[in-house]
CSV table of C-alpha atoms in Angstrom, one decimal:
chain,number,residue,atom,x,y,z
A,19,UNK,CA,378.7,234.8,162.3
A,20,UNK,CA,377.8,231.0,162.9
A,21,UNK,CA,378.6,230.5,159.3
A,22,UNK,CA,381.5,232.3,159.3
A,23,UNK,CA,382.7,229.9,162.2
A,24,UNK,CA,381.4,226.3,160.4
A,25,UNK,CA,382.9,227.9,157.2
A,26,UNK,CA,386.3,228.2,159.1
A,27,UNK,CA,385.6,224.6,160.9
A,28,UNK,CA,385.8,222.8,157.5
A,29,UNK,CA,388.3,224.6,156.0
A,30,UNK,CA,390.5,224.3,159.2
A,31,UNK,CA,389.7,220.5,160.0
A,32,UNK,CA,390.6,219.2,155.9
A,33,UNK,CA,393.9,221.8,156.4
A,34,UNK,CA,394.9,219.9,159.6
A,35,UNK,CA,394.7,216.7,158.4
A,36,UNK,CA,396.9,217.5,155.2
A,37,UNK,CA,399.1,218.7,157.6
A,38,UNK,CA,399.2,216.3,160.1
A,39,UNK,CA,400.3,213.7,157.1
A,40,UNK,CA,402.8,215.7,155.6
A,41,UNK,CA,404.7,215.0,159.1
A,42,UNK,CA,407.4,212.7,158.7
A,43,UNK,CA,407.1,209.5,160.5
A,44,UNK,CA,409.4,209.5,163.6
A,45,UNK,CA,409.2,206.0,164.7
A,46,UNK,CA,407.2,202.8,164.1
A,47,UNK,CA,403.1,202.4,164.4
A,48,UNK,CA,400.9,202.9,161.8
A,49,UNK,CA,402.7,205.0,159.6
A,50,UNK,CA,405.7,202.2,159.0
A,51,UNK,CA,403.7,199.6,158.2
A,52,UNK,CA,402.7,201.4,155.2
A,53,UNK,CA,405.8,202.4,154.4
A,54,UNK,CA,406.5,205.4,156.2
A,55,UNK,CA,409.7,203.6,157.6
A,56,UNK,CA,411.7,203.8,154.0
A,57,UNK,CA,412.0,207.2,153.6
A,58,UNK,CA,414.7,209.0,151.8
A,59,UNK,CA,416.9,211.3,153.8
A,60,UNK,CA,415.7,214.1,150.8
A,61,UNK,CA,412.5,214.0,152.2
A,62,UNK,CA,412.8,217.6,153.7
A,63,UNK,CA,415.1,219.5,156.3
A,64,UNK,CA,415.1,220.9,159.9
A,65,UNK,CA,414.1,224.1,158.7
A,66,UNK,CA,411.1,222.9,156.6
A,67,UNK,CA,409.7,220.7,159.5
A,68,UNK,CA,409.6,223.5,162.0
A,69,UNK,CA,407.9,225.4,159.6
A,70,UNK,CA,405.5,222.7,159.2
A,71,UNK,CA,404.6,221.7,162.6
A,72,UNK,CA,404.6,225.8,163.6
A,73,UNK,CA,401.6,225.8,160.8
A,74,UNK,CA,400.3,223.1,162.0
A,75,UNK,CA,400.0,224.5,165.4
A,76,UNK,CA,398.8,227.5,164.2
A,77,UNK,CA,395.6,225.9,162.1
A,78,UNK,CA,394.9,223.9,165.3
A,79,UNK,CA,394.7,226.9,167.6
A,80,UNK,CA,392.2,228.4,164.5
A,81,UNK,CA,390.5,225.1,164.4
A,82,UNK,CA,390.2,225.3,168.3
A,83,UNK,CA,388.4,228.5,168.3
A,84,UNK,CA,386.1,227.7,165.8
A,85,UNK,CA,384.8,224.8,167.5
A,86,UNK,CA,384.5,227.1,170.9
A,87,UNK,CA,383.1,229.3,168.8
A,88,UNK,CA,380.3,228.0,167.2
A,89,UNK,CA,380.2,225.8,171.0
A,90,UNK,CA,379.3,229.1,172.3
A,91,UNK,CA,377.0,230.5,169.4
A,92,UNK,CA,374.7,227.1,169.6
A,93,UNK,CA,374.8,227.6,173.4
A,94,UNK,CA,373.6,231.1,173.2
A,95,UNK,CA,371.3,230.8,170.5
């Protein structure tokens, strides 16, 4: 089971952080100064961003029970 849980920690934690950079910049910080500021209008729709950030909250809430999880597994074991 612990495996199964650091297996799905990995896998979750590399899938969030695609995610979280396939966001669209929504202001300035970080992401401007490397150009995140000039992006074309094309670069993806209402639709397509709701569906994003509704995966991304999904992989965080897996992400967040794999690290209680194997919190709990260590704990116990």
């Amino acid at each position: 089971m612990i495996v199964f849980l650091q297996a799905m920690l990995i896998i979750t934690s590399v899938l969030l952080v695609l995610l979280v950079l396939l966001h669209r910049a929504k202001g300035g910080g970080l992401s401007s100064l490397f150009g995140g500021g000039m992006q074309s209008s094309l670069a993806g729709s209402s639709v397509a961003e709701k569906n994003l950030d509704r995966l991304t909250l999904f992989v965080m809430a897996l992400w967040v029970i794999a690290i209680v999880g194997v919190g709990l597994l260590i704990k116990l074991g």
